[in-house]
Amino acid sequence: MKEFEDNLYNNVDMVVEDERRWPFGYLGLPKGCGKLKDISLFDHRFFHVSEYEANYMDSQVRIMLEITFEALWDAGLDPGCLAGTQTGFFLGNCFDEYLAAYSQDYTRVPDYRQCFFGMLSNVYDFRGPTKHYDTACASGFSALHEAVVSLRSGQCERAIVVGLNLCLRAATQNQFLNLNMISPDGHCKCLDDDANGYAKGEACVAMILQRKSEAKRVYATG
C-alpha cells in the first residue's frame, strides 16, 4: 500500500516496458504493460501445499493465497484463528491463461479457474459463502458487491474479496489489440484527445470487509 501510495503521489508510471512476459515486437504488441514484479516465488510449506501441486499451480492461486494472508494480518486478524468460522470468500477473475498453456501439454494437470476460490477456502478452512464472479472488467466490483450483500444479510461474519489478473499469454493480448481496445503505445490516456485504447495490466488485490464495531483497523467505512 505504501509503495502504491508513493507512486501515485509522485506521478510514477507503473506501466513498464520490459521483456518479462514476451520479447519486444512479438505479434506487434505494444511494449508497455503493467506487470507484477515476480510471480515465480511461493512458500508451499507455509500454505500446506505439496511441492508437486505448487509446481503446476496457477501463479494467480499462489499469489491469492499470499495476499489473503497479508490482508488478514494487516487487519489484525490471525488467519489460523479463523479456521472453521463463517468467513466468506468472493473472487473476481475472468482470465485463465495457465489453462490455455497446460491444455496443450498432456503431461500437466490444468488448474481450472472455477476451482480457485475452493483452494483458498480449503487451505484456510473458511466455512462462509465461497463464490467466483466473472463479469469481464467488472469482475472485482461484482465480487465486492456480493460480499457486501452477504455480510449485510448475515450469511458471513466477515468477507474476503480478491481481484486477480495476470497477463501471461501474448495471444490474448493480441486479440485485444486486434479489437482496437489496447493502446498501440501501451499507455492509458483516459478522457484525453489522444486517447487510443488502454494499457493492460496485472494486479492481485485483497480486501477484508467486516463490521466497524469488530474491526481492529479501519481504512474506509460505508
Coordinates of N, CA and C in Angstrom, one line a residue:
M1 N 0.8 -1.2 0.0 CA 0.0 0.0 0.0 C 0.9 1.3 0.0
K2 N 1.9 1.2 0.8 CA 2.8 2.4 0.9 C 3.5 2.7 -0.4
E3 N 4.0 1.6 -1.1 CA 4.6 1.8 -2.4 C 3.6 2.3 -3.4
F4 N 2.4 1.8 -3.4 CA 1.4 2.2 -4.4 C 1.1 3.7 -4.1
E5 N 0.9 4.1 -2.8 CA 0.7 5.5 -2.5 C 1.8 6.4 -2.9
D6 N 3.0 6.0 -2.7 CA 4.2 6.8 -3.1 C 4.2 7.0 -4.7
N7 N 3.9 5.9 -5.4 CA 3.9 6.0 -6.8 C 2.8 7.0 -7.3
L8 N 1.7 6.9 -6.7 CA 0.6 7.8 -7.1 C 0.9 9.3 -6.9
Y9 N 1.4 9.6 -5.7 CA 1.6 11.0 -5.3 C 2.9 11.5 -6.0
N10 N 3.7 10.7 -6.5 CA 5.0 11.1 -7.1 C 4.9 10.9 -8.7
N11 N 3.7 10.7 -9.2 CA 3.5 10.6 -10.6 C 4.4 9.5 -11.3
V12 N 4.6 8.4 -10.6 CA 5.4 7.3 -11.2 C 4.5 6.5 -12.1
D13 N 4.9 6.3 -13.3 CA 4.2 5.5 -14.3 C 4.5 4.0 -14.0
M14 N 3.5 3.3 -13.6 CA 3.7 1.9 -13.3 C 3.5 1.0 -14.4
V15 N 3.2 1.5 -15.6 CA 3.2 0.7 -16.9 C 4.7 0.7 -17.3
V16 N 5.3 -0.5 -17.3 CA 6.7 -0.7 -17.6 C 6.9 -1.2 -19.0
E17 N 8.1 -1.0 -19.5 CA 8.5 -1.6 -20.8 C 9.7 -2.6 -20.6
D18 N 9.4 -3.8 -20.6 CA 10.4 -4.8 -20.5 C 10.0 -6.1 -21.1
E19 N 10.8 -7.2 -21.1 CA 10.5 -8.4 -21.8 C 10.3 -9.6 -20.8
R20 N 9.7 -9.3 -19.7 CA 9.4 -10.3 -18.7 C 8.4 -11.3 -19.2
R21 N 7.5 -10.9 -20.0 CA 6.4 -11.8 -20.5 C 6.6 -12.3 -21.9
W22 N 7.0 -11.5 -22.8 CA 7.4 -11.9 -24.2 C 8.3 -10.8 -24.8
P23 N 9.1 -11.1 -25.8 CA 10.1 -10.2 -26.4 C 9.4 -9.0 -27.1
F24 N 10.1 -7.9 -27.1 CA 9.7 -6.8 -27.9 C 9.4 -7.1 -29.3
G25 N 8.3 -6.6 -29.8 CA 7.9 -6.8 -31.2 C 7.1 -8.1 -31.5
Y26 N 7.0 -8.9 -30.5 CA 6.3 -10.2 -30.7 C 4.8 -9.9 -31.0
L27 N 4.3 -10.4 -32.1 CA 2.9 -10.2 -32.6 C 2.5 -8.7 -32.7
G28 N 3.5 -7.9 -32.8 CA 3.2 -6.5 -32.9 C 2.7 -5.8 -31.7
L29 N 2.8 -6.5 -30.5 CA 2.3 -6.0 -29.3 C 3.0 -4.7 -28.8
P30 N 2.3 -3.8 -28.1 CA 3.0 -2.6 -27.5 C 3.9 -3.1 -26.4
K31 N 5.0 -2.2 -26.2 CA 6.0 -2.6 -25.2 C 5.4 -2.4 -23.8
G32 N 4.5 -1.4 -23.6 CA 4.0 -1.1 -22.3 C 3.0 -2.0 -21.8
C33 N 3.1 -2.4 -20.5 CA 2.2 -3.3 -19.9 C 2.4 -3.3 -18.4
G34 N 1.4 -3.2 -17.6 CA 1.6 -3.2 -16.1 C 1.8 -4.7 -15.6
K35 N 2.9 -4.9 -14.9 CA 3.3 -6.2 -14.5 C 3.7 -6.3 -13.0
L36 N 3.3 -7.4 -12.4 CA 3.8 -7.6 -11.1 C 5.2 -8.0 -11.1
K37 N 5.9 -7.7 -10.0 CA 7.4 -7.8 -10.1 C 7.9 -9.2 -10.2
D38 N 7.4 -10.1 -9.4 CA 7.9 -11.5 -9.5 C 6.7 -12.5 -9.2
I39 N 6.4 -13.3 -10.1 CA 5.3 -14.3 -9.8 C 5.8 -15.7 -9.7
S40 N 7.1 -15.9 -9.5 CA 7.6 -17.2 -9.5 C 7.8 -17.8 -8.1
L41 N 7.8 -17.0 -7.1 CA 8.1 -17.4 -5.8 C 6.8 -17.9 -5.0
F42 N 7.0 -18.9 -4.2 CA 5.9 -19.4 -3.4 C 6.4 -20.3 -2.3
D43 N 6.0 -20.0 -1.0 CA 6.4 -20.9 0.1 C 5.3 -21.9 0.3
H44 N 5.4 -23.1 -0.5 CA 4.3 -24.1 -0.4 C 4.2 -24.7 0.9
R45 N 5.2 -24.8 1.7 CA 5.1 -25.5 3.0 C 4.3 -24.6 4.0
F46 N 4.5 -23.3 3.9 CA 3.7 -22.4 4.7 C 2.2 -22.6 4.5
F47 N 1.8 -22.8 3.3 CA 0.4 -23.0 3.0 C -0.1 -24.4 2.9
H48 N 0.8 -25.3 3.4 CA 0.5 -26.8 3.4 C 0.1 -27.3 2.0
V49 N 0.8 -26.9 1.0 CA 0.6 -27.3 -0.3 C 1.8 -28.2 -0.7
S50 N 1.6 -29.3 -1.3 CA 2.7 -30.2 -1.7 C 3.6 -29.5 -2.8
E51 N 4.8 -29.9 -2.9 CA 5.7 -29.4 -3.9 C 5.2 -29.7 -5.3
Y52 N 4.6 -30.9 -5.4 CA 4.1 -31.3 -6.7 C 3.0 -30.3 -7.2
E53 N 2.0 -30.1 -6.2 CA 0.9 -29.2 -6.5 C 1.4 -27.8 -6.9
A54 N 2.4 -27.3 -6.1 CA 2.9 -25.9 -6.2 C 3.6 -25.8 -7.6
N55 N 4.2 -26.8 -8.1 CA 4.9 -26.7 -9.4 C 3.9 -26.5 -10.6
Y56 N 2.7 -27.0 -10.5 CA 1.8 -26.8 -11.6 C 0.7 -25.8 -11.3
M57 N 0.6 -25.3 -10.0 CA -0.4 -24.4 -9.6 C -0.3 -23.1 -10.3
D58 N -1.5 -22.6 -10.8 CA -1.5 -21.3 -11.4 C -0.9 -20.2 -10.5
S59 N -0.1 -19.3 -11.1 CA 0.5 -18.2 -10.3 C -0.6 -17.4 -9.6
Q60 N -1.7 -17.3 -10.2 CA -2.8 -16.5 -9.6 C -3.3 -17.1 -8.3
V61 N -3.3 -18.4 -8.2 CA -3.7 -19.1 -7.0 C -2.6 -18.9 -5.9
R62 N -1.4 -19.0 -6.3 CA -0.3 -18.8 -5.3 C -0.3 -17.4 -4.7
I63 N -0.5 -16.4 -5.6 CA -0.5 -15.0 -5.2 C -1.7 -14.8 -4.3
M64 N -2.9 -15.4 -4.7 CA -4.1 -15.2 -4.0 C -3.9 -15.7 -2.5
L65 N -3.3 -16.8 -2.3 CA -3.1 -17.4 -1.0 C -2.2 -16.4 -0.2
E66 N -1.2 -15.9 -0.8 CA -0.2 -15.0 -0.1 C -0.9 -13.7 0.3
I67 N -1.6 -13.0 -0.7 CA -2.1 -11.7 -0.3 C -3.3 -11.8 0.6
T68 N -4.0 -12.9 0.6 CA -5.1 -13.1 1.6 C -4.5 -13.1 3.0
F69 N -3.4 -13.9 3.1 CA -2.7 -13.9 4.5 C -2.3 -12.5 4.9
E70 N -1.7 -11.8 4.0 CA -1.2 -10.4 4.3 C -2.3 -9.5 4.6
A71 N -3.4 -9.6 3.9 CA -4.5 -8.7 4.2 C -5.2 -9.0 5.5
L72 N -5.3 -10.2 5.9 CA -5.8 -10.6 7.2 C -4.9 -10.1 8.3
W73 N -3.6 -10.3 8.1 CA -2.6 -9.9 9.1 C -2.7 -8.4 9.3
D74 N -2.8 -7.7 8.2 CA -2.8 -6.2 8.2 C -4.1 -5.7 8.9
A75 N -5.1 -6.5 8.8 CA -6.4 -6.2 9.5 C -6.4 -6.5 11.0
G76 N -5.3 -7.1 11.5 CA -5.2 -7.5 12.9 C -5.8 -8.8 13.2
L77 N -6.0 -9.7 12.1 CA -6.6 -11.0 12.3 C -5.6 -12.1 12.1
D78 N -5.6 -13.1 12.9 CA -4.7 -14.2 12.8 C -5.5 -15.2 11.9
P79 N -5.0 -15.5 10.7 CA -5.6 -16.4 9.8 C -5.9 -17.8 10.4
G80 N -5.0 -18.2 11.2 CA -5.1 -19.5 11.9 C -6.3 -19.6 12.8
C81 N -6.6 -18.5 13.4 CA -7.8 -18.4 14.4 C -9.1 -18.3 13.7
L82 N -9.1 -18.1 12.3 CA -10.4 -18.0 11.6 C -10.8 -19.4 11.0
A83 N -10.0 -20.4 11.2 CA -10.4 -21.7 10.7 C -11.8 -22.1 11.3
G84 N -12.7 -22.6 10.5 CA -14.0 -23.0 11.0 C -15.0 -21.9 11.2
T85 N -14.6 -20.7 10.9 CA -15.5 -19.6 11.1 C -16.3 -19.3 9.8
Q86 N -17.4 -18.5 10.0 CA -18.2 -18.1 8.8 C -17.6 -17.0 8.1
T87 N -16.4 -17.2 7.6 CA -15.7 -16.2 6.8 C -15.9 -16.5 5.3
G88 N -16.5 -15.5 4.6 CA -16.8 -15.7 3.2 C -15.7 -15.3 2.3
F89 N -15.6 -15.9 1.1 CA -14.6 -15.5 0.2 C -15.2 -15.3 -1.2
F90 N -14.9 -14.1 -1.8 CA -15.5 -13.7 -3.0 C -14.4 -13.3 -4.0
L91 N -14.3 -14.0 -5.1 CA -13.2 -13.8 -6.1 C -13.7 -13.2 -7.4
G92 N -13.0 -12.2 -7.9 CA -13.3 -11.7 -9.2 C -12.2 -12.0 -10.1
N93 N -12.4 -12.7 -11.2 CA -11.4 -13.2 -12.1 C -12.0 -13.7 -13.4
C94 N -11.4 -13.2 -14.5 CA -12.0 -13.6 -15.8 C -11.1 -14.3 -16.7
F95 N -9.8 -14.3 -16.5 CA -8.8 -14.9 -17.4 C -8.1 -16.0 -16.8
D96 N -7.8 -17.1 -17.5 CA -7.0 -18.2 -17.0 C -6.1 -18.6 -18.1
E97 N -5.0 -18.0 -18.2 CA -4.0 -18.2 -19.3 C -3.1 -19.4 -19.1
Y98 N -3.0 -19.8 -17.8 CA -2.3 -21.1 -17.5 C -3.0 -22.2 -18.1
L99 N -4.3 -22.3 -18.0 CA -5.1 -23.4 -18.5 C -4.9 -23.5 -20.0
A100 N -4.8 -22.4 -20.7 CA -4.6 -22.4 -22.2 C -3.3 -23.1 -22.5
A101 N -2.3 -22.9 -21.7 CA -1.0 -23.5 -21.9 C -0.9 -24.9 -21.6
Y102 N -1.5 -25.3 -20.4 CA -1.5 -26.7 -20.0 C -2.4 -27.6 -20.9
S103 N -3.4 -27.1 -21.5 CA -4.3 -27.9 -22.3 C -3.6 -28.5 -23.5
Q104 N -2.4 -27.9 -23.8 CA -1.6 -28.4 -25.0 C -0.5 -29.3 -24.5
D105 N -0.4 -29.6 -23.2 CA 0.6 -30.5 -22.7 C -0.1 -31.5 -21.8
Y106 N -0.2 -32.7 -22.4 CA -0.9 -33.8 -21.7 C -0.3 -34.3 -20.4
T107 N 1.0 -33.9 -20.2 CA 1.7 -34.3 -19.0 C 1.4 -33.5 -17.8
R108 N 0.8 -32.3 -18.0 CA 0.5 -31.4 -16.9 C -1.0 -31.5 -16.5
V109 N -1.2 -31.1 -15.3 CA -2.6 -31.1 -14.8 C -3.1 -29.7 -14.7
P110 N -4.1 -29.3 -15.5 CA -4.6 -28.0 -15.6 C -5.3 -27.6 -14.2
D111 N -5.2 -26.3 -13.9 CA -5.8 -25.8 -12.7 C -6.9 -24.9 -13.1
Y112 N -8.1 -25.4 -13.2 CA -9.2 -24.6 -13.7 C -9.6 -23.5 -12.8
R113 N -9.8 -22.3 -13.3 CA -10.1 -21.1 -12.5 C -11.3 -21.2 -11.8
Q114 N -12.3 -22.1 -12.2 CA -13.5 -22.3 -11.4 C -13.2 -22.9 -10.1
C115 N -12.0 -23.4 -9.9 CA -11.6 -24.0 -8.6 C -10.8 -23.1 -7.7
F116 N -10.4 -21.9 -8.2 CA -9.5 -21.1 -7.5 C -10.1 -20.8 -6.1
F117 N -11.4 -20.4 -6.0 CA -11.9 -20.0 -4.8 C -12.0 -21.1 -3.8
G118 N -12.2 -22.4 -4.3 CA -12.2 -23.5 -3.4 C -10.9 -23.8 -2.7
M119 N -9.8 -23.5 -3.5 CA -8.5 -23.7 -3.0 C -8.2 -22.9 -1.7
L120 N -8.6 -21.6 -1.8 CA -8.4 -20.7 -0.6 C -9.2 -21.1 0.6
S121 N -10.4 -21.4 0.4 CA -11.3 -21.8 1.5 C -10.8 -23.1 2.1
N122 N -10.3 -24.1 1.3 CA -9.8 -25.3 1.8 C -8.5 -25.1 2.6
V123 N -7.6 -24.3 2.1 CA -6.4 -24.0 2.8 C -6.6 -23.4 4.2
Y124 N -7.5 -22.4 4.2 CA -7.7 -21.6 5.4 C -8.9 -22.2 6.3
D125 N -9.6 -23.1 5.7 CA -10.8 -23.7 6.4 C -11.8 -22.7 6.7
F126 N -12.2 -21.9 5.7 CA -13.3 -20.9 5.9 C -14.6 -21.6 5.6
R127 N -15.6 -21.3 6.4 CA -16.9 -22.0 6.2 C -18.0 -21.1 5.7
G128 N -17.7 -19.9 5.4 CA -18.7 -19.0 4.9 C -18.9 -19.2 3.4
P129 N -19.8 -18.3 2.7 CA -20.0 -18.4 1.3 C -18.7 -18.3 0.5
T130 N -18.6 -19.1 -0.5 CA -17.4 -19.1 -1.4 C -17.8 -19.0 -2.8
K131 N -17.5 -17.8 -3.5 CA -18.1 -17.6 -4.8 C -17.1 -17.0 -5.7
H132 N -17.2 -17.3 -7.0 CA -16.4 -16.7 -8.0 C -17.2 -16.0 -9.0
Y133 N -16.8 -14.7 -9.4 CA -17.5 -13.9 -10.3 C -16.7 -13.6 -11.6
D134 N -17.3 -13.7 -12.7 CA -16.6 -13.4 -14.0 C -17.6 -12.5 -14.7
T135 N -17.3 -11.2 -14.6 CA -18.1 -10.2 -15.4 C -17.1 -9.3 -16.2
A136 N -16.1 -10.0 -16.8 CA -15.0 -9.3 -17.5 C -14.4 -8.3 -16.7
C137 N -14.3 -7.0 -17.2 CA -13.5 -6.0 -16.5 C -14.2 -5.6 -15.1
A138 N -15.4 -6.0 -14.9 CA -16.1 -5.6 -13.7 C -16.1 -6.8 -12.7
S139 N -15.3 -7.8 -12.9 CA -15.3 -9.0 -12.0 C -15.1 -8.6 -10.6
G140 N -14.0 -7.8 -10.3 CA -13.7 -7.4 -9.0 C -14.8 -6.7 -8.3
F141 N -15.5 -5.8 -9.0 CA -16.6 -5.0 -8.4 C -17.8 -5.9 -8.1
S142 N -18.0 -6.9 -9.0 CA -19.1 -7.8 -8.8 C -18.9 -8.6 -7.5
A143 N -17.6 -9.0 -7.3 CA -17.3 -9.8 -6.1 C -17.5 -8.9 -4.9
L144 N -17.0 -7.7 -5.0 CA -17.2 -6.7 -3.8 C -18.6 -6.5 -3.5
H145 N -19.5 -6.3 -4.5 CA -20.9 -6.1 -4.3 C -21.5 -7.2 -3.6
E146 N -21.3 -8.4 -4.1 CA -21.9 -9.6 -3.5 C -21.3 -9.9 -2.1
A147 N -20.1 -9.5 -1.8 CA -19.5 -9.7 -0.4 C -20.3 -8.7 0.5
V148 N -20.6 -7.5 0.1 CA -21.3 -6.6 1.0 C -22.7 -7.1 1.2
V149 N -23.4 -7.6 0.2 CA -24.7 -8.2 0.3 C -24.7 -9.3 1.3
S150 N -23.7 -10.2 1.2 CA -23.6 -11.4 2.1 C -23.4 -11.0 3.5
L151 N -22.5 -10.0 3.7 CA -22.2 -9.5 5.0 C -23.4 -8.9 5.7
R152 N -24.1 -8.0 4.9 CA -25.3 -7.4 5.5 C -26.5 -8.3 5.8
S153 N -26.5 -9.4 5.0 CA -27.6 -10.3 5.2 C -27.3 -11.4 6.3
G154 N -26.1 -11.3 6.8 CA -25.7 -12.3 7.9 C -25.3 -13.6 7.4
Q155 N -25.0 -13.7 6.1 CA -24.5 -15.0 5.6 C -23.1 -15.3 6.0
C156 N -22.3 -14.3 6.4 CA -21.0 -14.5 6.8 C -20.6 -13.4 7.9
E157 N -19.6 -13.8 8.7 CA -19.2 -12.9 9.8 C -18.3 -11.8 9.2
R158 N -17.5 -12.1 8.3 CA -16.6 -11.2 7.6 C -16.4 -11.7 6.2
A159 N -15.9 -10.9 5.3 CA -15.8 -11.3 3.9 C -14.4 -10.9 3.4
I160 N -13.8 -11.8 2.6 CA -12.6 -11.5 1.9 C -12.9 -11.4 0.4
V161 N -12.5 -10.3 -0.2 CA -12.7 -10.0 -1.6 C -11.3 -10.0 -2.3
V162 N -11.2 -10.7 -3.3 CA -9.9 -10.8 -4.1 C -10.2 -10.5 -5.6
G163 N -9.4 -9.7 -6.2 CA -9.4 -9.4 -7.6 C -8.1 -9.9 -8.2
L164 N -8.1 -10.7 -9.3 CA -6.9 -11.2 -9.9 C -6.8 -11.0 -11.4
N165 N -5.6 -10.7 -11.8 CA -5.4 -10.7 -13.3 C -3.9 -10.7 -13.6
L166 N -3.5 -11.7 -14.4 CA -2.1 -11.8 -14.8 C -2.1 -11.8 -16.4
C167 N -1.2 -11.2 -17.0 CA -1.0 -11.2 -18.5 C 0.1 -12.1 -18.9
L168 N -0.2 -13.3 -19.1 CA 0.8 -14.3 -19.4 C 0.8 -14.9 -20.8
R169 N -0.2 -14.6 -21.6 CA -0.4 -15.2 -22.9 C -0.4 -14.1 -23.9
A170 N 0.6 -14.0 -24.8 CA 0.6 -13.0 -25.8 C -0.6 -13.0 -26.8
A171 N -1.1 -14.2 -27.0 CA -2.2 -14.3 -28.0 C -3.4 -13.6 -27.4
T172 N -3.6 -13.7 -26.1 CA -4.8 -12.9 -25.5 C -4.6 -11.4 -25.7
Q173 N -3.4 -11.0 -25.5 CA -3.0 -9.5 -25.7 C -3.3 -9.1 -27.1
N174 N -2.9 -10.0 -28.0 CA -3.0 -9.7 -29.5 C -4.5 -9.6 -29.9
Q175 N -5.3 -10.5 -29.3 CA -6.8 -10.4 -29.6 C -7.3 -9.0 -29.2
F176 N -7.0 -8.5 -28.1 CA -7.4 -7.2 -27.6 C -6.9 -6.1 -28.5
L177 N -5.7 -6.3 -29.0 CA -5.1 -5.3 -29.9 C -5.8 -5.3 -31.2
N178 N -6.2 -6.5 -31.7 CA -6.9 -6.5 -33.0 C -8.3 -6.0 -32.9
L179 N -8.9 -5.9 -31.7 CA -10.2 -5.3 -31.4 C -10.1 -3.8 -31.2
N180 N -8.9 -3.3 -31.3 CA -8.6 -1.8 -31.1 C -8.9 -1.4 -29.7
M181 N -8.8 -2.3 -28.7 CA -9.0 -2.0 -27.4 C -7.8 -1.5 -26.6
I182 N -6.6 -2.1 -27.1 CA -5.3 -1.7 -26.4 C -4.6 -0.6 -27.1
S183 N -4.1 0.3 -26.4 CA -3.4 1.4 -27.0 C -2.1 0.9 -27.6
P184 N -1.8 1.3 -28.9 CA -0.6 0.8 -29.6 C 0.7 1.3 -28.9
D185 N 0.6 2.4 -28.1 CA 1.8 2.8 -27.4 C 1.9 2.3 -26.0
G186 N 0.8 1.5 -25.6 CA 0.9 0.9 -24.3 C 0.6 1.8 -23.1
H187 N -0.1 2.9 -23.3 CA -0.4 3.9 -22.2 C -1.9 4.3 -22.2
C188 N -2.5 4.4 -21.1 CA -3.8 4.9 -21.0 C -3.8 6.4 -21.0
K189 N -4.8 7.0 -21.7 CA -4.9 8.5 -21.7 C -6.4 8.8 -21.6
C190 N -7.0 8.4 -20.5 CA -8.4 8.5 -20.2 C -8.9 9.9 -20.3
L191 N -10.0 10.1 -21.1 CA -10.6 11.4 -21.3 C -9.7 12.5 -22.0
D192 N -8.6 12.0 -22.6 CA -7.7 12.9 -23.4 C -8.1 12.8 -24.9
D193 N -7.8 13.9 -25.6 CA -8.0 13.9 -27.0 C -7.2 12.8 -27.7
D194 N -6.0 12.5 -27.1 CA -5.1 11.5 -27.7 C -5.4 10.1 -27.3
A195 N -6.5 9.9 -26.6 CA -6.8 8.5 -26.1 C -7.0 7.5 -27.3
N196 N -6.3 6.4 -27.2 CA -6.4 5.4 -28.3 C -6.4 4.0 -27.8
G197 N -7.1 3.8 -26.7 CA -7.1 2.5 -26.0 C -6.5 2.5 -24.6
Y198 N -6.4 1.4 -24.0 CA -5.9 1.3 -22.7 C -4.7 0.4 -22.6
A199 N -4.0 0.4 -21.5 CA -2.9 -0.5 -21.3 C -3.3 -1.6 -20.4
K200 N -3.2 -2.9 -20.8 CA -3.5 -4.0 -19.9 C -2.5 -4.1 -18.8
G201 N -2.9 -4.5 -17.7 CA -2.0 -4.6 -16.5 C -2.4 -5.8 -15.6
E202 N -1.5 -6.1 -14.7 CA -1.6 -7.2 -13.8 C -1.9 -6.6 -12.4
A203 N -2.7 -7.4 -11.6 CA -3.0 -7.0 -10.3 C -3.5 -8.2 -9.5
C204 N -3.2 -8.1 -8.2 CA -3.8 -9.1 -7.3 C -4.1 -8.3 -6.0
V205 N -5.4 -8.1 -5.7 CA -5.8 -7.2 -4.6 C -6.7 -7.9 -3.7
A206 N -6.5 -7.8 -2.4 CA -7.3 -8.4 -1.4 C -7.9 -7.4 -0.4
M207 N -9.2 -7.5 -0.1 CA -9.8 -6.6 0.8 C -10.5 -7.4 1.9
I208 N -10.5 -6.9 3.2 CA -11.2 -7.6 4.2 C -12.4 -6.7 4.6
L209 N -13.6 -7.2 4.5 CA -14.8 -6.5 4.9 C -15.3 -7.1 6.2
Q210 N -15.5 -6.2 7.2 CA -16.1 -6.6 8.4 C -16.9 -5.4 9.1
R211 N -17.7 -5.7 10.1 CA -18.4 -4.7 10.7 C -17.5 -3.8 11.5
K212 N -17.8 -2.4 11.5 CA -16.9 -1.5 12.1 C -16.7 -1.7 13.6
S213 N -17.7 -2.2 14.2 CA -17.6 -2.5 15.7 C -16.6 -3.6 16.0
E214 N -16.3 -4.4 15.0 CA -15.4 -5.6 15.2 C -14.1 -5.4 14.6
A215 N -13.9 -4.3 13.8 CA -12.6 -4.1 13.1 C -11.5 -3.5 14.1
K216 N -10.3 -4.1 13.9 CA -9.2 -3.6 14.7 C -8.4 -2.5 13.9
R217 N -8.6 -2.5 12.6 CA -8.0 -1.4 11.8 C -9.0 -1.1 10.7
V218 N -9.3 0.3 10.5 CA -10.3 0.7 9.6 C -9.7 1.6 8.6
Y219 N -9.7 1.2 7.3 CA -9.2 2.1 6.2 C -10.4 2.9 5.6
A220 N -11.6 2.3 5.6 CA -12.7 3.0 5.0 C -14.0 2.4 5.5
T221 N -15.0 3.2 5.6 CA -16.3 2.8 6.0 C -17.4 3.1 5.0
G222 N -18.5 2.4 5.0 CA -19.6 2.6 4.0 C -20.9 2.3 4.6

